[in-house]
Amino acid sequence: MAGVRVKENEPIESAIRRFKKQCEKAGILAELRKREHYEKPSVRRKK
């Protein structure tokens, strides 16, 4: 799980930007989109 600690005197926007980069690097959003709808195993094998 991605997590970011906001540093002292750091704007929240930059912390959010760092969090988004970590999520993208970890592949969290891609995994979320992949699992958004159930896919039958037979359909998954065809891909």
PDB file of C-alpha atoms in Angstrom:
ATOM      1  CA  MET A   1       0.000   0.000   0.000  1.00  0.00           C
ATOM      2  CA  ALA A   2       1.337   3.395  -0.944  1.00  0.00           C
ATOM      3  CA  GLY A   3       1.653   5.956   1.800  1.00  0.00           C
ATOM      4  CA  VAL A   4       3.096   9.435   2.113  1.00  0.00           C
ATOM      5  CA  ARG A   5       4.021  11.430   5.163  1.00  0.00           C
ATOM      6  CA  VAL A   6       3.471  15.160   4.768  1.00  0.00           C
ATOM      7  CA  LYS A   7       6.657  16.985   5.682  1.00  0.00           C
ATOM      8  CA  GLU A   8       6.679  20.093   7.809  1.00  0.00           C
ATOM      9  CA  ASN A   9       5.858  23.237   5.788  1.00  0.00           C
ATOM     10  CA  GLU A  10       5.057  21.104   2.726  1.00  0.00           C
ATOM     11  CA  PRO A  11       2.020  22.073   0.665  1.00  0.00           C
ATOM     12  CA  ILE A  12      -0.635  19.370   0.518  1.00  0.00           C
ATOM     13  CA  GLU A  13      -0.606  19.533  -3.290  1.00  0.00           C
ATOM     14  CA  SER A  14       2.978  18.281  -3.467  1.00  0.00           C
ATOM     15  CA  ALA A  15       2.201  15.479  -1.007  1.00  0.00           C
ATOM     16  CA  ILE A  16      -0.768  14.428  -3.158  1.00  0.00           C
ATOM     17  CA  ARG A  17       1.469  14.519  -6.234  1.00  0.00           C
ATOM     18  CA  ARG A  18       4.008  12.244  -4.504  1.00  0.00           C
ATOM     19  CA  PHE A  19       1.211   9.884  -3.456  1.00  0.00           C
ATOM     20  CA  LYS A  20      -0.128   9.670  -7.013  1.00  0.00           C
ATOM     21  CA  LYS A  21       3.362   8.875  -8.331  1.00  0.00           C
ATOM     22  CA  GLN A  22       3.773   6.103  -5.770  1.00  0.00           C
ATOM     23  CA  CYS A  23       0.376   4.642  -6.682  1.00  0.00           C
ATOM     24  CA  GLU A  24       1.252   4.719 -10.359  1.00  0.00           C
ATOM     25  CA  LYS A  25       4.614   3.080  -9.723  1.00  0.00           C
ATOM     26  CA  ALA A  26       3.012   0.336  -7.617  1.00  0.00           C
ATOM     27  CA  GLY A  27       0.359  -0.315 -10.287  1.00  0.00           C
ATOM     28  CA  ILE A  28      -2.553   0.251  -7.925  1.00  0.00           C
ATOM     29  CA  LEU A  29      -4.746   2.109 -10.424  1.00  0.00           C
ATOM     30  CA  ALA A  30      -4.140  -0.460 -13.162  1.00  0.00           C
ATOM     31  CA  GLU A  31      -5.079  -3.239 -10.758  1.00  0.00           C
ATOM     32  CA  LEU A  32      -8.201  -1.345  -9.721  1.00  0.00           C
ATOM     33  CA  ARG A  33      -9.349  -0.936 -13.319  1.00  0.00           C
ATOM     34  CA  LYS A  34      -8.611  -4.598 -14.002  1.00  0.00           C
ATOM     35  CA  ARG A  35     -10.728  -5.749 -11.052  1.00  0.00           C
ATOM     36  CA  GLU A  36     -13.517  -3.206 -11.494  1.00  0.00           C
ATOM     37  CA  HIS A  37     -15.824  -5.838 -12.996  1.00  0.00           C
ATOM     38  CA  TYR A  38     -15.775  -9.590 -12.521  1.00  0.00           C
ATOM     39  CA  GLU A  39     -14.267 -11.445 -15.419  1.00  0.00           C
ATOM     40  CA  LYS A  40     -14.966 -15.144 -15.854  1.00  0.00           C
ATOM     41  CA  PRO A  41     -11.864 -17.344 -15.927  1.00  0.00           C
ATOM     42  CA  SER A  42     -12.685 -18.511 -19.473  1.00  0.00           C
ATOM     43  CA  VAL A  43     -12.748 -14.899 -20.692  1.00  0.00           C
ATOM     44  CA  ARG A  44      -9.530 -14.172 -18.820  1.00  0.00           C
ATOM     45  CA  ARG A  45      -7.796 -17.127 -20.536  1.00  0.00           C
ATOM     46  CA  LYS A  46      -8.867 -15.870 -23.976  1.00  0.00           C
ATOM     47  CA  LYS A  47      -7.041 -12.572 -23.432  1.00  0.00           C
TER      48      LYS A  47
END
